């Protein structure tokens, strides 16, 4: 029997860092910096204020301002498109002006938008303009927020940071709607004024954050200085070698191989993997570089994110239509609150396990949990809907977190640009689910069986990983004969 290995310790051999989350125990021992804690607290307050207002916008636009349901749907669709697709523009903007400045600009836009709601409650045009301004600020803020959070952090710490960020956002989403319920219809002006003050205070707090980079980002960690033992003499760096004459080689003899000096970098070999020689002859592989070079085009994180959000948003968009008539509005609200609470608690606990999963395995687990959740919801009743929500929550944790981690690992672009592209992918998926889901749910109701809608969506969730992994195989197979050729 082999000796037991401590939990989280990586196995020996190439690729072990990727399988085991690159030292899962190390991330747990690294404390959060003050800037990271402040940013997580701000993330909670931002979503608390936003979701005190945004979930009720359809009611305010329709009942208070008298817009038709068609116009309300169009306004909300445009606002969602700006919020998601705007992430593509937000990444380059944040890269140009800096992450902290991008967050400050985004919060200024959102503060101005919420302030415009107060006089706009009697003007549909001003209210719509305020909503679009808030959406533009959200599009700019989230990529910069996530990029600042992981700035200066090691790759092993990213799962914990991103899962903590998701928990902070979801906690605000869970508490915002019930906190605003007493004011939203009776005193909406007071609600918008409170949210405006909240965003102004959060913006002022962001101004106190250190500038990213140069050891002052969220991570607050610059490159560590080499440790020196007490009393040990300092060793100066080696001087550059002067060119020396090489011994003559007899005619026809093979050239003499020159051994590299200790510490010299050897050229890449094979698949582009770079190995650096260190004193003592040990070699270490640059795992992130290797992973990017060997990544299969069939598993693009952008495509997987589009399909993940597409599958998930059927639940988000259409559960209310299905659950409220069959249970009650109170039970539906309790399901949403429980869902958010489970996400807040479970995501950090599962983050390292999700990071340790291979990308194909994460897709099987994530889409499989979603398919089982859709089937449970289709079974109906209080228990079926509650169990289905739990399974959907697990699927969201696995797929959404793994997609972000994989996108970061495979891209050489700045994190803000990566998260901006991920937001665009989410927007495309949500748009597709809204369009397809409306037609599909209408057809199911016309046929007299709304449960058929959830069966159809569950089948889609089962087929999506098959489609993605088939693409991976077809993209890889043509390269195999070439790889086998001498």
mmCIF file of N, CA and C in Angstrom, residues 53-64 67 69 72-73 76:
data_model
loop_
_atom_site.group_PDB
_atom_site.id
_atom_site.type_symbol
_atom_site.label_atom_id
_atom_site.label_comp_id
_atom_site.label_asym_id
_atom_site.label_seq_id
_atom_site.Cartn_x
_atom_site.Cartn_y
_atom_site.Cartn_z
ATOM 1 N N UNK A 53 -33.721 47.845 -6.783
ATOM 2 C CA UNK A 53 -34.432 48.623 -7.789
ATOM 3 C C UNK A 53 -34.731 47.813 -9.047
ATOM 4 N N UNK A 54 -33.693 47.181 -9.624
ATOM 5 C CA UNK A 54 -33.821 46.617 -10.967
ATOM 6 C C UNK A 54 -34.876 45.522 -11.091
ATOM 7 N N UNK A 55 -35.051 44.613 -10.118
ATOM 8 C CA UNK A 55 -36.100 43.609 -10.295
ATOM 9 C C UNK A 55 -37.505 44.185 -10.398
ATOM 10 N N UNK A 56 -37.698 45.411 -9.933
ATOM 11 C CA UNK A 56 -39.025 46.024 -9.950
ATOM 12 C C UNK A 56 -39.213 46.981 -11.131
ATOM 13 N N UNK A 57 -38.256 47.050 -12.033
ATOM 14 C CA UNK A 57 -38.355 48.025 -13.115
ATOM 15 C C UNK A 57 -39.542 47.739 -14.030
ATOM 16 N N UNK A 58 -39.828 46.466 -14.304
ATOM 17 C CA UNK A 58 -40.961 46.158 -15.175
ATOM 18 C C UNK A 58 -42.270 46.653 -14.553
ATOM 19 N N UNK A 59 -42.404 46.511 -13.220
ATOM 20 C CA UNK A 59 -43.613 46.970 -12.535
ATOM 21 C C UNK A 59 -43.698 48.492 -12.577
ATOM 22 N N UNK A 60 -42.574 49.172 -12.322
ATOM 23 C CA UNK A 60 -42.586 50.635 -12.316
ATOM 24 C C UNK A 60 -42.882 51.187 -13.709
ATOM 25 N N UNK A 61 -42.246 50.599 -14.733
ATOM 26 C CA UNK A 61 -42.459 51.094 -16.091
ATOM 27 C C UNK A 61 -43.895 50.865 -16.556
ATOM 28 N N UNK A 62 -44.466 49.739 -16.166
ATOM 29 C CA UNK A 62 -45.807 49.400 -16.662
ATOM 30 C C UNK A 62 -46.904 50.068 -15.846
ATOM 31 N N UNK A 63 -46.837 49.932 -14.520
ATOM 32 C CA UNK A 63 -47.938 50.419 -13.684
ATOM 33 C C UNK A 63 -47.835 51.900 -13.363
ATOM 34 N N UNK A 64 -46.635 52.390 -13.102
ATOM 35 C CA UNK A 64 -46.516 53.788 -12.682
ATOM 36 C C UNK A 64 -46.420 54.727 -13.874
ATOM 37 N N UNK A 67 -46.334 52.371 -19.517
ATOM 38 C CA UNK A 67 -45.821 51.779 -20.744
ATOM 39 C C UNK A 67 -46.465 50.420 -20.982
ATOM 40 N N UNK A 69 -46.706 46.467 -22.218
ATOM 41 C CA UNK A 69 -45.806 45.365 -21.927
ATOM 42 C C UNK A 69 -44.801 45.156 -23.049
ATOM 43 N N UNK A 72 -42.187 47.739 -22.496
ATOM 44 C CA UNK A 72 -41.395 47.386 -21.318
ATOM 45 C C UNK A 72 -40.379 46.303 -21.671
ATOM 46 N N UNK A 73 -40.818 45.277 -22.382
ATOM 47 C CA UNK A 73 -39.901 44.213 -22.777
ATOM 48 C C UNK A 73 -38.769 44.722 -23.646
ATOM 49 N N UNK A 76 -36.245 46.716 -21.418
ATOM 50 C CA UNK A 76 -35.423 45.831 -20.594
ATOM 51 C C UNK A 76 -34.442 45.020 -21.429
#
